[in-house]
Amino acid sequence: MFCIRRLSYIFTIAGFLSIGVISFAIAADSSNLTSSPSSRLNKLYAISKLPIYQSSPTAKDTSGSSCGDSGLFNENLKEIDGPRDVARIGSIGDIAFDRDGNLFFTDEKYHTIRVLSVDGQVMKVAGQSGEYGCNDGKIETAHLFNPYGIEVDKNNNIYFYDHHMIRKIEADGSVSTLAGSSNVMGHLDGVGKQASFWGYQVKITMGLDGNLYVADQNTLRRVSPQGDVLTLVGNINSNEILDGVGRDAKFISINSVQPDSVNNIYLLDAGVVRKVNDKNQVITLPVRDSNVDFCKPLSMALGKNNLLYLGSFGSIRVFDHSGIELRSLVNEHVDCNTKERRKNNKDLGIVSILKADSYGNLYGVNDLGLFQVLDSGEVKILVRNVN
């Protein structure tokens, strides 16, 4: 099963007590800060108790058979934290930002959640490298099992989807499960463990209303802060694209979910952009390509002014909120059939994840690792994959 969890922390910065999942008070004069953001994170998460370099030949289920009988861990993978040019990534499920610009990501292969701090340090936030499990508890002992979707709310609480559960980390540093059960794969609405989730690699987002929105396979579900799960649109048994209201709408497979400035929820469904309004009406946007070079969209982000970014193989395009193309941000002129580049000048590759921060900066994940796209279209690799 999958869980979505929230991470919350308490620490002091420049004389102020901050409560939240990694909440920073960045002073205008950095000389007033007694330590760097990464060192404060270190103290907060007791990261010093965890080795910077971890590897394990086998995965370990610390909570018994309830999590499954196998773990996804490769003995050749080695989790390395530290400065971003030294650190290495296993396999990112999704990324999210806190209000201060720290970039959090789930690392499926290591069963961990990690952060790229604003000062360029990669550190582990939760999970035990090489060990999988579904047991809650203190950060030092709690285990994760291939965490995927991740989101940070306005108070810097972190939620993530983890093996049929939605889980969180409380302000005292403990990991708990908000909804779902690790040993139940289903699609039932309800509160807490009464609810069940179907999907495996599931994306989540935080709505403007403070609720989580979960793209559970071919449905969109809402999870309240109290763990109340309600299916809004779609049907778990559907396998087609059909607009409609509520359960009458149909989806194939949703792999991106993000809200706009008025809490319409945008979805990328098998390469098609769809919008869910406050009446639970599903509308397919007429996204129009101006160039046949562009391949089927694989990832989606919503930025400032509701700009819509679509990532594919060798390209990132920019659209307005209605689906009209404005420009091509990156274009490697890839042959969509052969996947061969006709111009190899960007090295973008497959864009599997896209996300814009609150400042409008665009980040993503490709074959090489975690990257940022500059306004010029230059692709800057921030942290590389381990291989």
Short mmCIF file of C-alpha atoms in Angstrom, two decimals:
data_model
loop_
_atom_site.label_atom_id
_atom_site.label_comp_id
_atom_site.label_asym_id
_atom_site.label_seq_id
_atom_site.Cartn_x
_atom_site.Cartn_y
_atom_site.Cartn_z
CA MET A 1 0.00 0.00 0.00
CA PHE A 2 0.97 3.62 -0.25
CA CYS A 3 1.18 6.26 2.43
CA ILE A 4 1.35 10.00 2.37
CA ARG A 5 3.30 11.44 5.23
CA ARG A 6 4.05 14.88 6.53
CA LEU A 7 7.39 16.05 7.87
CA SER A 8 7.42 18.75 10.52
CA TYR A 9 10.28 20.14 12.56
CA ILE A 10 11.12 22.60 15.30
CA PHE A 11 14.29 24.65 15.30
CA THR A 12 15.63 28.09 16.11
CA ILE A 13 17.05 30.49 13.53
CA ALA A 14 18.44 33.92 14.35
CA GLY A 15 16.62 33.94 17.67
CA PHE A 16 13.22 32.92 16.33
CA LEU A 17 11.49 29.61 16.98
CA SER A 18 10.14 28.10 13.79
CA ILE A 19 7.71 25.20 13.73
CA GLY A 20 7.19 23.31 10.52
CA VAL A 21 8.87 20.88 8.24
CA ILE A 22 12.14 22.68 7.76
CA SER A 23 11.13 26.25 8.13
CA PHE A 24 13.83 28.89 7.57
CA ALA A 25 13.86 32.55 8.56
CA ILE A 26 16.33 33.91 6.02
CA ALA A 27 17.62 37.24 7.26
CA ALA A 28 18.37 40.07 4.85
CA ASP A 29 21.87 40.29 6.32
CA SER A 30 23.30 36.79 6.19
CA SER A 31 25.96 37.76 8.73
CA ASN A 32 23.22 37.66 11.37
CA LEU A 33 22.85 33.92 10.86
CA THR A 34 24.95 31.80 13.16
CA SER A 35 24.97 28.82 10.81
CA SER A 36 24.18 27.85 7.23
CA PRO A 37 20.79 26.41 6.19
CA SER A 38 22.37 23.00 5.72
CA SER A 39 23.94 22.97 9.20
CA ARG A 40 20.59 23.88 10.76
CA LEU A 41 19.01 21.04 8.82
CA ASN A 42 21.72 18.77 10.15
CA LYS A 43 20.85 19.63 13.75
CA LEU A 44 17.15 19.44 13.07
CA TYR A 45 17.14 15.98 11.55
CA ALA A 46 19.98 14.53 13.61
CA ILE A 47 21.63 13.76 10.28
CA SER A 48 25.00 13.57 12.01
CA LYS A 49 23.85 10.23 13.41
CA LEU A 50 23.49 8.85 9.90
CA PRO A 51 26.48 8.02 7.69
CA ILE A 52 26.96 10.22 4.64
CA TYR A 53 27.76 7.14 2.59
CA GLN A 54 25.41 4.18 2.85
CA SER A 55 25.00 1.02 0.84
CA SER A 56 23.45 -2.36 1.49
CA PRO A 57 23.51 -5.60 -0.53
CA THR A 58 19.89 -6.40 0.27
CA ALA A 59 16.77 -4.53 1.23
CA LYS A 60 15.37 -5.17 4.66
CA ASP A 61 11.71 -5.26 5.65
CA THR A 62 11.77 -3.97 9.21
CA SER A 63 8.05 -4.34 9.82
CA GLY A 64 7.43 -7.92 8.78
CA SER A 65 5.47 -9.20 5.81
CA SER A 66 2.95 -6.34 5.88
CA CYS A 67 5.09 -4.34 3.46
CA GLY A 68 5.66 -7.11 0.95
CA ASP A 69 8.21 -9.81 0.39
CA SER A 70 10.80 -7.94 -1.65
CA GLY A 71 12.63 -4.65 -1.58
CA LEU A 72 13.84 -2.59 -4.51
CA PHE A 73 17.49 -2.02 -3.74
CA ASN A 74 20.51 -2.52 -5.97
CA GLU A 75 23.76 -3.40 -4.27
CA ASN A 76 25.60 -1.26 -6.83
CA LEU A 77 23.73 1.88 -5.74
CA LYS A 78 25.42 4.01 -3.11
CA GLU A 79 23.64 6.91 -1.44
CA ILE A 80 26.02 9.85 -1.22
CA ASP A 81 25.09 13.12 0.48
CA GLY A 82 27.09 16.33 0.62
CA PRO A 83 27.69 19.26 -1.76
CA ARG A 84 25.49 18.93 -4.83
CA ASP A 85 28.44 18.35 -7.17
CA VAL A 86 29.52 15.39 -5.02
CA ALA A 87 26.12 13.98 -3.97
CA ARG A 88 24.40 11.35 -6.09
CA ILE A 89 20.75 10.41 -6.67
CA GLY A 90 19.30 6.90 -6.90
CA SER A 91 15.89 7.38 -8.54
CA ILE A 92 13.70 10.44 -7.95
CA GLY A 93 9.97 9.83 -7.66
CA ASP A 94 8.96 13.49 -7.41
CA ILE A 95 10.14 16.89 -6.20
CA ALA A 96 8.60 19.71 -4.14
CA PHE A 97 9.67 23.04 -2.66
CA ASP A 98 9.18 24.62 0.73
CA ARG A 99 8.46 28.34 1.00
CA ASP A 100 12.16 29.17 1.29
CA GLY A 101 13.26 27.42 -1.88
CA ASN A 102 14.66 24.19 -0.41
CA LEU A 103 14.01 21.35 -2.86
CA PHE A 104 12.77 18.07 -1.37
CA PHE A 105 12.68 14.84 -3.34
CA THR A 106 11.77 11.22 -2.83
CA ASP A 107 14.51 8.74 -3.69
CA GLU A 108 12.75 5.47 -4.44
CA LYS A 109 15.77 3.23 -4.73
CA TYR A 110 17.16 4.25 -1.36
CA HIS A 111 13.75 4.36 0.38
CA THR A 112 14.51 7.89 1.59
CA ILE A 113 13.43 11.51 1.40
CA ARG A 114 16.24 13.95 0.73
CA VAL A 115 16.64 17.70 0.40
CA LEU A 116 18.75 19.99 -1.75
CA SER A 117 19.13 23.00 0.52
CA VAL A 118 19.33 26.57 -0.72
CA ASP A 119 23.07 26.54 -0.06
CA GLY A 120 23.64 23.52 -2.29
CA GLN A 121 23.87 20.67 0.22
CA VAL A 122 22.11 17.33 -0.31
CA MET A 123 20.99 15.65 2.92
CA LYS A 124 18.74 12.83 3.98
CA VAL A 125 15.57 13.88 5.79
CA ALA A 126 13.83 10.56 6.47
CA GLY A 127 14.21 6.85 5.81
CA GLN A 128 16.99 4.31 6.25
CA SER A 129 19.15 3.79 3.16
CA GLY A 130 18.89 0.26 1.83
CA GLU A 131 16.17 -0.76 4.28
CA TYR A 132 12.51 -0.70 3.39
CA GLY A 133 9.58 -0.84 5.76
CA CYS A 134 6.33 0.82 6.74
CA ASN A 135 6.85 1.30 10.45
CA ASP A 136 6.09 4.72 11.91
CA GLY A 137 8.08 6.31 14.71
CA LYS A 138 10.94 8.72 15.22
CA ILE A 139 12.85 9.92 12.17
CA GLU A 140 15.91 7.96 13.28
CA THR A 141 14.03 4.63 13.21
CA ALA A 142 11.02 5.05 10.88
CA HIS A 143 11.21 3.31 7.50
CA LEU A 144 9.85 4.08 4.05
CA PHE A 145 9.08 1.80 1.11
CA ASN A 146 9.75 3.39 -2.30
CA PRO A 147 8.25 6.83 -1.53
CA TYR A 148 6.98 8.62 -4.62
CA GLY A 149 4.76 11.72 -4.71
CA ILE A 150 5.79 14.55 -2.37
CA GLU A 151 4.40 17.95 -1.44
CA VAL A 152 5.07 20.75 1.05
CA ASP A 153 2.29 22.92 2.45
CA LYS A 154 2.40 26.63 3.30
CA ASN A 155 3.52 25.83 6.85
CA ASN A 156 6.39 23.71 5.50
CA ASN A 157 4.82 20.41 6.49
CA ILE A 158 5.91 17.66 4.10
CA TYR A 159 3.55 14.97 2.84
CA PHE A 160 4.44 12.00 0.69
CA TYR A 161 2.91 8.93 -0.87
CA ASP A 162 4.54 5.74 0.30
CA HIS A 163 3.39 2.19 -0.49
CA HIS A 164 -0.40 2.73 -0.52
CA MET A 165 -0.26 5.27 2.30
CA ILE A 166 -0.16 9.00 2.85
CA ARG A 167 2.26 9.74 5.65
CA LYS A 168 3.56 12.73 7.57
CA ILE A 169 6.25 13.77 10.01
CA GLU A 170 4.95 15.58 13.05
CA ALA A 171 6.52 18.58 14.77
CA ASP A 172 8.11 16.29 17.35
CA GLY A 173 9.99 14.50 14.58
CA SER A 174 7.82 11.38 14.51
CA VAL A 175 6.60 9.73 11.31
CA SER A 176 2.94 8.74 11.19
CA THR A 177 0.42 7.57 8.63
CA LEU A 178 -2.35 9.98 7.66
CA ALA A 179 -4.40 7.66 5.44
CA GLY A 180 -4.25 4.20 3.92
CA SER A 181 -2.59 0.94 4.96
CA SER A 182 0.57 -0.64 3.61
CA ASN A 183 -0.97 -4.10 3.34
CA VAL A 184 -4.24 -3.05 1.66
CA MET A 185 -4.30 -2.27 -2.06
CA GLY A 186 -7.77 -0.94 -2.88
CA HIS A 187 -9.83 2.09 -3.73
CA LEU A 188 -12.10 2.81 -0.77
CA ASP A 189 -12.95 6.24 0.58
CA GLY A 190 -12.92 6.79 4.32
CA VAL A 191 -10.91 8.22 7.18
CA GLY A 192 -7.38 7.14 8.03
CA LYS A 193 -6.81 3.41 7.70
CA GLN A 194 -10.40 2.89 6.58
CA ALA A 195 -9.37 4.35 3.23
CA SER A 196 -7.26 2.49 0.70
CA PHE A 197 -5.20 3.50 -2.33
CA TRP A 198 -4.70 1.60 -5.55
CA GLY A 199 -1.70 3.04 -7.37
CA TYR A 200 1.98 2.42 -6.85
CA GLN A 201 3.79 5.42 -8.33
CA VAL A 202 1.30 8.10 -7.33
CA LYS A 203 1.73 11.89 -7.52
CA ILE A 204 0.19 14.32 -5.04
CA THR A 205 -0.24 18.08 -4.79
CA MET A 206 -1.37 20.60 -2.19
CA GLY A 207 -4.46 22.61 -3.12
CA LEU A 208 -5.03 26.22 -2.18
CA ASP A 209 -7.73 24.96 0.20
CA GLY A 210 -5.19 23.06 2.32
CA ASN A 211 -6.28 19.63 1.08
CA LEU A 212 -4.06 17.12 -0.66
CA TYR A 213 -5.06 15.98 -4.14
CA VAL A 214 -3.94 12.48 -5.03
CA ALA A 215 -3.72 11.18 -8.61
CA ASP A 216 -4.52 7.56 -7.79
CA GLN A 217 -4.13 5.81 -11.15
CA ASN A 218 -7.21 6.91 -13.16
CA THR A 219 -8.95 8.85 -10.39
CA LEU A 220 -8.41 12.12 -8.53
CA ARG A 221 -8.92 11.93 -4.78
CA ARG A 222 -8.91 14.54 -2.04
CA VAL A 223 -7.34 13.97 1.37
CA SER A 224 -8.13 16.40 4.19
CA PRO A 225 -5.63 17.34 6.93
CA GLN A 226 -7.56 14.92 9.16
CA GLY A 227 -7.04 12.02 6.74
CA ASP A 228 -10.54 11.99 5.23
CA VAL A 229 -10.25 10.51 1.72
CA LEU A 230 -12.85 11.27 -0.97
CA THR A 231 -12.78 10.35 -4.66
CA LEU A 232 -13.70 13.41 -6.73
CA VAL A 233 -13.51 12.31 -10.36
CA GLY A 234 -12.79 9.21 -12.37
CA ASN A 235 -13.37 5.50 -12.05
CA ILE A 236 -10.71 2.98 -11.11
CA ASN A 237 -11.96 0.58 -13.81
CA SER A 238 -11.85 3.07 -16.68
CA ASN A 239 -9.25 3.05 -19.44
CA GLU A 240 -10.23 5.87 -21.79
CA ILE A 241 -10.25 9.64 -21.99
CA LEU A 242 -13.76 10.99 -21.52
CA ASP A 243 -14.83 14.35 -20.11
CA GLY A 244 -17.68 14.61 -17.65
CA VAL A 245 -18.59 15.40 -14.06
CA GLY A 246 -17.42 13.40 -11.07
CA ARG A 247 -17.35 9.64 -11.52
CA ASP A 248 -18.65 9.95 -15.10
CA ALA A 249 -15.30 11.34 -16.23
CA LYS A 250 -12.74 8.76 -17.33
CA PHE A 251 -8.96 8.63 -17.33
CA ILE A 252 -6.24 6.28 -18.53
CA SER A 253 -3.29 6.96 -16.22
CA ILE A 254 -2.55 10.25 -14.44
CA ASN A 255 1.14 10.98 -13.91
CA SER A 256 1.14 14.71 -13.03
CA VAL A 257 -1.19 16.76 -10.81
CA GLN A 258 -0.92 20.46 -9.94
CA PRO A 259 -3.28 23.33 -8.96
CA ASP A 260 -3.55 26.71 -10.66
CA SER A 261 -4.00 30.08 -8.94
CA VAL A 262 -7.74 29.52 -8.33
CA ASN A 263 -7.44 25.85 -7.33
CA ASN A 264 -8.43 24.26 -10.61
CA ILE A 265 -6.53 20.97 -10.66
CA TYR A 266 -4.54 20.24 -13.82
CA LEU A 267 -3.72 16.65 -14.71
CA LEU A 268 -1.49 15.04 -17.31
CA ASP A 269 -3.34 11.91 -18.37
CA ALA A 270 -1.51 9.66 -20.83
CA GLY A 271 0.00 12.72 -22.49
CA VAL A 272 -3.25 14.70 -22.52
CA VAL A 273 -3.77 17.82 -20.36
CA ARG A 274 -7.04 17.87 -18.43
CA LYS A 275 -8.53 20.31 -15.94
CA VAL A 276 -10.83 19.67 -12.97
CA ASN A 277 -12.80 22.70 -11.74
CA ASP A 278 -14.50 23.32 -8.39
CA LYS A 279 -17.66 21.58 -9.67
CA ASN A 280 -15.66 18.40 -10.34
CA GLN A 281 -16.13 18.91 -14.06
CA VAL A 282 -13.33 17.43 -16.16
CA ILE A 283 -12.33 19.28 -19.33
CA THR A 284 -9.67 18.16 -21.82
CA LEU A 285 -7.57 21.10 -22.98
CA PRO A 286 -7.00 21.43 -26.75
CA VAL A 287 -3.22 21.60 -26.44
CA ARG A 288 -2.00 22.34 -29.95
CA ASP A 289 1.49 21.61 -31.25
CA SER A 290 3.02 24.09 -33.67
CA ASN A 291 5.81 21.69 -34.63
CA VAL A 292 5.61 17.99 -35.42
CA ASP A 293 9.05 17.57 -33.84
CA PHE A 294 7.54 17.59 -30.37
CA CYS A 295 6.89 14.21 -28.83
CA LYS A 296 4.08 13.15 -26.52
CA PRO A 297 4.19 15.03 -23.17
CA LEU A 298 5.61 13.01 -20.29
CA SER A 299 5.61 15.64 -17.52
CA MET A 300 3.79 18.85 -16.61
CA ALA A 301 4.31 21.90 -14.42
CA LEU A 302 2.29 25.02 -13.65
CA GLY A 303 4.29 28.18 -13.12
CA LYS A 304 3.67 31.85 -12.37
CA ASN A 305 0.72 33.43 -14.18
CA ASN A 306 -0.64 29.91 -14.73
CA LEU A 307 1.90 29.19 -17.46
CA LEU A 308 1.76 25.52 -18.41
CA TYR A 309 5.03 23.67 -19.08
CA LEU A 310 5.05 20.32 -20.85
CA GLY A 311 8.16 18.16 -20.88
CA SER A 312 8.86 15.36 -23.31
CA PHE A 313 11.81 13.67 -24.99
CA GLY A 314 14.23 16.48 -25.79
CA SER A 315 11.77 19.34 -25.38
CA ILE A 316 10.03 21.64 -22.92
CA ARG A 317 7.18 23.77 -24.28
CA VAL A 318 5.31 26.67 -22.73
CA PHE A 319 1.52 27.09 -23.07
CA ASP A 320 -1.06 29.42 -21.60
CA HIS A 321 -3.69 28.01 -19.24
CA SER A 322 -6.09 27.33 -22.12
CA GLY A 323 -3.63 25.16 -24.03
CA ILE A 324 -2.33 27.62 -26.64
CA GLU A 325 1.39 27.23 -27.25
CA LEU A 326 3.45 30.33 -26.51
CA ARG A 327 6.99 29.19 -27.16
CA SER A 328 9.50 26.36 -27.06
CA LEU A 329 11.82 26.69 -24.07
CA VAL A 330 14.05 23.76 -25.06
CA ASN A 331 13.98 21.85 -28.35
CA GLU A 332 16.52 19.21 -29.32
CA HIS A 333 14.58 18.35 -32.49
CA VAL A 334 14.18 14.71 -31.54
CA ASP A 335 12.71 12.18 -33.94
CA CYS A 336 9.82 10.85 -31.86
CA ASN A 337 9.95 7.47 -33.58
CA THR A 338 13.67 6.74 -33.39
CA LYS A 339 14.41 9.00 -30.37
CA GLU A 340 17.44 10.33 -32.24
CA ARG A 341 18.45 13.96 -31.83
CA ARG A 342 18.87 16.01 -34.97
CA LYS A 343 20.52 18.74 -32.90
CA ASN A 344 22.44 17.61 -29.84
CA ASN A 345 23.02 20.93 -28.13
CA LYS A 346 21.01 20.76 -24.91
CA ASP A 347 21.35 17.16 -23.68
CA LEU A 348 17.88 17.30 -22.15
CA GLY A 349 16.86 13.70 -22.81
CA ILE A 350 13.65 12.33 -21.30
CA VAL A 351 11.97 14.87 -19.01
CA SER A 352 10.19 12.64 -16.50
CA ILE A 353 9.40 15.34 -13.90
CA LEU A 354 8.80 19.10 -14.09
CA LYS A 355 8.04 21.51 -11.23
CA ALA A 356 8.16 25.30 -10.84
CA ASP A 357 9.00 26.93 -7.53
CA SER A 358 7.18 29.95 -6.07
CA TYR A 359 9.58 32.30 -7.85
CA GLY A 360 8.80 30.85 -11.26
CA ASN A 361 12.08 28.93 -11.61
CA LEU A 362 11.66 25.66 -13.49
CA TYR A 363 13.23 22.39 -12.29
CA GLY A 364 12.98 18.82 -13.45
CA VAL A 365 14.41 15.34 -13.63
CA ASN A 366 15.91 13.67 -16.69
CA ASP A 367 18.26 10.80 -17.54
CA LEU A 368 21.21 12.60 -15.98
CA GLY A 369 19.64 13.75 -12.71
CA LEU A 370 18.04 16.82 -11.17
CA PHE A 371 18.20 19.93 -13.35
CA GLN A 372 17.16 23.58 -13.61
CA VAL A 373 16.09 25.25 -16.84
CA LEU A 374 17.33 28.81 -17.22
CA ASP A 375 15.33 31.46 -19.07
CA SER A 376 17.75 31.11 -21.97
CA GLY A 377 16.78 27.47 -22.34
CA GLU A 378 20.07 26.22 -20.93
CA VAL A 379 19.71 22.99 -18.95
CA LYS A 380 21.82 23.06 -15.78
CA ILE A 381 22.37 19.75 -13.98
CA LEU A 382 22.23 20.33 -10.21
CA VAL A 383 22.69 16.80 -8.82
CA ARG A 384 23.63 13.80 -10.94
CA ASN A 385 22.32 10.25 -10.84
CA VAL A 386 24.54 7.64 -9.25
CA ASN A 387 25.04 5.80 -12.54
#
